[in-house]
mmCIF file of C-alpha atoms in Angstrom:
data_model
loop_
_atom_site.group_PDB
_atom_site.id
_atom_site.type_symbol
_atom_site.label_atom_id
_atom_site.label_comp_id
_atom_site.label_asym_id
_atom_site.label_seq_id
_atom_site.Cartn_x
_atom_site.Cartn_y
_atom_site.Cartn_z
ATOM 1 C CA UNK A 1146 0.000 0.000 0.000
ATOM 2 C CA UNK A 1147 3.174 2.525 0.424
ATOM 3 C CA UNK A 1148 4.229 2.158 -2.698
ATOM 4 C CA UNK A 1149 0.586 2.470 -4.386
ATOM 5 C CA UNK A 1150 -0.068 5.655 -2.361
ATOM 6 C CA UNK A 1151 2.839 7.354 -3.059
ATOM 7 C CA UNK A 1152 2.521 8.660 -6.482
ATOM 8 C CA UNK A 1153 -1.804 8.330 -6.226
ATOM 9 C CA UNK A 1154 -1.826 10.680 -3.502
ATOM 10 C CA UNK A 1155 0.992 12.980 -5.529
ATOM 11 C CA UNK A 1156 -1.159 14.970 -6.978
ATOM 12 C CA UNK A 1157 -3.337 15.823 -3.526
ATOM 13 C CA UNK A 1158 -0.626 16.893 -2.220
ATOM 14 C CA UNK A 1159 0.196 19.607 -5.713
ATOM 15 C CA UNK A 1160 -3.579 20.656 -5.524
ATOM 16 C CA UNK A 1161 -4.268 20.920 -2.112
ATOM 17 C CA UNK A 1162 -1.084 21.623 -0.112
ATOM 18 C CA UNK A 1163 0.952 20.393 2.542
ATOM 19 C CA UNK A 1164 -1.676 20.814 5.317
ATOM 20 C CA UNK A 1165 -4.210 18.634 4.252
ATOM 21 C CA UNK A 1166 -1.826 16.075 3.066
ATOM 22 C CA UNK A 1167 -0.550 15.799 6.993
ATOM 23 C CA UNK A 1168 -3.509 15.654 8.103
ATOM 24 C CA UNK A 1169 -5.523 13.178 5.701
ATOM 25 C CA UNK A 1170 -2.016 10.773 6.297
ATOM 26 C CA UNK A 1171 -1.982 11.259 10.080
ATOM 27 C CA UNK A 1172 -5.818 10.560 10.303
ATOM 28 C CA UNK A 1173 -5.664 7.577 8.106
ATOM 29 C CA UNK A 1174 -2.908 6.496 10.715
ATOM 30 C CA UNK A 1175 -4.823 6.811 13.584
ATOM 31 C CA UNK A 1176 -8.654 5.276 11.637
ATOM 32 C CA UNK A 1177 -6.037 2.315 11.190
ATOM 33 C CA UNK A 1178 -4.126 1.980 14.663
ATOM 34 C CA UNK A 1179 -7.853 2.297 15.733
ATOM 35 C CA UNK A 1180 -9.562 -0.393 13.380
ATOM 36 C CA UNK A 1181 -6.190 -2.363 14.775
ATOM 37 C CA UNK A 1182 -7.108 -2.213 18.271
ATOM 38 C CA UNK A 1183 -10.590 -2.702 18.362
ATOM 39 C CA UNK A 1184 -11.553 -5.277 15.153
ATOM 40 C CA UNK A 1185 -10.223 -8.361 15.846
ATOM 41 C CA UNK A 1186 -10.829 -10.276 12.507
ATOM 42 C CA UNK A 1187 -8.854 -11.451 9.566
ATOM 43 C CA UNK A 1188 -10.295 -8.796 7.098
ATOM 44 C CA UNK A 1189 -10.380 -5.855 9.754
ATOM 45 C CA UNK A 1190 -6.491 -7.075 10.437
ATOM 46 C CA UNK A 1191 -5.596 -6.737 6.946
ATOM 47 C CA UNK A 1192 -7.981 -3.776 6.178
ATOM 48 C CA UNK A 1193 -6.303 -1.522 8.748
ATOM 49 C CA UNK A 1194 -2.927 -2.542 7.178
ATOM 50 C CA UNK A 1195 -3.922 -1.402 4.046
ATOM 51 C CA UNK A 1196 -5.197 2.269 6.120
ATOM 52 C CA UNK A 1197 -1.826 1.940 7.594
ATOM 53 C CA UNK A 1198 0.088 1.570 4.324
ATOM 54 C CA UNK A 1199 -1.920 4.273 2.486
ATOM 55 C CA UNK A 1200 -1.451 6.869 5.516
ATOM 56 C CA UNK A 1201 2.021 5.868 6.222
ATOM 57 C CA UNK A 1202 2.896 6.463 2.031
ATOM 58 C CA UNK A 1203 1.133 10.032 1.977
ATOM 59 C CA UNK A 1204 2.912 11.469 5.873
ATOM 60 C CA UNK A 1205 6.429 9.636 4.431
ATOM 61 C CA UNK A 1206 7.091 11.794 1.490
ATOM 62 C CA UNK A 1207 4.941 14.937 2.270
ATOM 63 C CA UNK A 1208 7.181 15.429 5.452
ATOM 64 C CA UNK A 1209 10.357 15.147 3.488
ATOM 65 C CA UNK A 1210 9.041 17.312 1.222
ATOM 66 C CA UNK A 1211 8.001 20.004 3.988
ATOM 67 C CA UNK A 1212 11.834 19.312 5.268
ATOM 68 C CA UNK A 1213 13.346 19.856 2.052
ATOM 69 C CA UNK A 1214 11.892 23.363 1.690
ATOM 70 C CA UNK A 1215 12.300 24.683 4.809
ATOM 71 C CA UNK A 1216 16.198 23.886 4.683
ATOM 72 C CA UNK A 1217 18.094 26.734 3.981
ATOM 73 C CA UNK A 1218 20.214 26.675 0.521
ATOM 74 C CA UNK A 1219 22.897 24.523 0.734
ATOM 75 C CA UNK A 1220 21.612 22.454 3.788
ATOM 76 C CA UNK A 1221 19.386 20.213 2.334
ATOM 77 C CA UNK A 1222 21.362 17.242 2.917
ATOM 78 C CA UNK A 1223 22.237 18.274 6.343
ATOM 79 C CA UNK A 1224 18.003 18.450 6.334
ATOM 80 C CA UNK A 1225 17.657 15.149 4.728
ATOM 81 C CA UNK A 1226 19.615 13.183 6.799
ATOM 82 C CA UNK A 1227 18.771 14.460 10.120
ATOM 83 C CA UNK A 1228 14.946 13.556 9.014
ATOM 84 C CA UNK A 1229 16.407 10.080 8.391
ATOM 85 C CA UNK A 1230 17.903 9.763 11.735
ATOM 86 C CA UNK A 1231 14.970 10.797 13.466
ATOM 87 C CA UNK A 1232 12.929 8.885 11.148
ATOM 88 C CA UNK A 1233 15.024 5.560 12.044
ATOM 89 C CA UNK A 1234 15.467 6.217 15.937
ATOM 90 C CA UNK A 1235 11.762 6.647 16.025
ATOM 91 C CA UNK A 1236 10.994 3.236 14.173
ATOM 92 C CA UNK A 1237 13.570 1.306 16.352
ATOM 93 C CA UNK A 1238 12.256 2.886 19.753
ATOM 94 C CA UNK A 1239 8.880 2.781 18.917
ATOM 95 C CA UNK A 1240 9.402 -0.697 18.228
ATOM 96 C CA UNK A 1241 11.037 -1.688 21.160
ATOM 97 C CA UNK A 1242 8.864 0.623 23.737
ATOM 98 C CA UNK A 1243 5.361 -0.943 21.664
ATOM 99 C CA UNK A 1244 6.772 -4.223 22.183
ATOM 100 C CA UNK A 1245 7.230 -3.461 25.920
ATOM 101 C CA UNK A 1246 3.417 -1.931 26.050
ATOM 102 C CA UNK A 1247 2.263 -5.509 23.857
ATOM 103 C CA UNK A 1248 3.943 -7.919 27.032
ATOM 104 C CA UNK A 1249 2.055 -5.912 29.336
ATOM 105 C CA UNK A 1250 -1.075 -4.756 27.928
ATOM 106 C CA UNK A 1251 -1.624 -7.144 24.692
ATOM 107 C CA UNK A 1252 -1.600 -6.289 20.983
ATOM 108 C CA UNK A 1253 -4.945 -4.821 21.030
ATOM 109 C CA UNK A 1254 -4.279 -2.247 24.246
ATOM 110 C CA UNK A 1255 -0.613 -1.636 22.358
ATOM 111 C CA UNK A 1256 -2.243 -0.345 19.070
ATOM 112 C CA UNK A 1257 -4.334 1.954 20.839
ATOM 113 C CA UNK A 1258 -1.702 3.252 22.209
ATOM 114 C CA UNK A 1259 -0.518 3.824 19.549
ATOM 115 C CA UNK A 1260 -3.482 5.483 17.905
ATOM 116 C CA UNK A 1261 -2.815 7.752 20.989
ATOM 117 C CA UNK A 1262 0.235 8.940 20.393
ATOM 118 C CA UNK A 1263 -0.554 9.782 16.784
ATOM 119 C CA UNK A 1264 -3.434 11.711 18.106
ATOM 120 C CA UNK A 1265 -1.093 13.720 20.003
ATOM 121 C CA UNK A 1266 1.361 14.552 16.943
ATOM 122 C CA UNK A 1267 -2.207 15.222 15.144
ATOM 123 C CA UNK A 1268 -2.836 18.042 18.087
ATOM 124 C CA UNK A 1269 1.228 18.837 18.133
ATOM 125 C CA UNK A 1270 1.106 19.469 14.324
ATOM 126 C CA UNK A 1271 -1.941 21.533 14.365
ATOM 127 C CA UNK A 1272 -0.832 23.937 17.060
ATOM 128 C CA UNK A 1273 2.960 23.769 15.410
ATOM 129 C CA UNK A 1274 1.247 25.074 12.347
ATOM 130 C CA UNK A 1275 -0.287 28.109 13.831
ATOM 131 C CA UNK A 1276 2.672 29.415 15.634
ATOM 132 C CA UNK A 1277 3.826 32.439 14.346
ATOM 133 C CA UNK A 1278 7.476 31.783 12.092
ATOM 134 C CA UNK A 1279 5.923 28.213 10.712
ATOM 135 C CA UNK A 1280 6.564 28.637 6.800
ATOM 136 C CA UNK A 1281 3.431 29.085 4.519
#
């Protein structure tokens, strides 16, 4: 589904803008952590993988887009590759500290959790967005 997102959802992002990208991928992250959660059948497993795909292919390249043109000239590789390293720490943390919440609190009580935490970028993003200096 990342791969099949990624150029469909291209042209949403040229039409519409960066804002509603974000937020259509970081919803479609949390509908899916959700569905995750609290379905617990074969088809609502692999239907909330598929929201999870989709989501995860439109916040992937939007936000490296949004990265690469707020660098400064002549930084963008500086840009790009601290967004990697963030990008990786945040997969290999998240993975271990989920895996922590899943021995504790099962899969189910993990991925909402999860949809939690995406909630709170959601609410981070929005008020990052209004604060005066973010770039148009």
């Amino acid at each position: 589904m990342f791969s099949f997102s990624r150029p469909l959802f291209g042209w949403f992002f040229n039409r519409i803008g960066e804002t509603a990208t974000l937020y259509l991928g970081i919803v479609l992250i949390i509908a899916g952590f959700l569905v995750m959660g609290l379905l617990h059948t074969s088809i609502s497993y692999l239907g909330s993988a598929g929201i999870l795909g989709v989501g995860y292919g439109i916040l992937f390249p939007t936000f490296q887009s949004l990265i690469m043109r707020m660098a400064p000239a002549g930084r963008t590789g500086f840009a790009n590759s601290t967004f990697f390293l963030f990008m990786d720490s945040g997969v290999t943390l998240g993975s271990f500290t989920m895996g922590m919440v899943a021995e504790r609190a099962g899969l189910s009580g993990m991925y909402i959790l999860a949809a939690a935490v995406s909630t709170s970028m959601f609410v981070l993003f929005t008020r990052a967005r209004r604060a005066p200096g973010y770039p148009a």
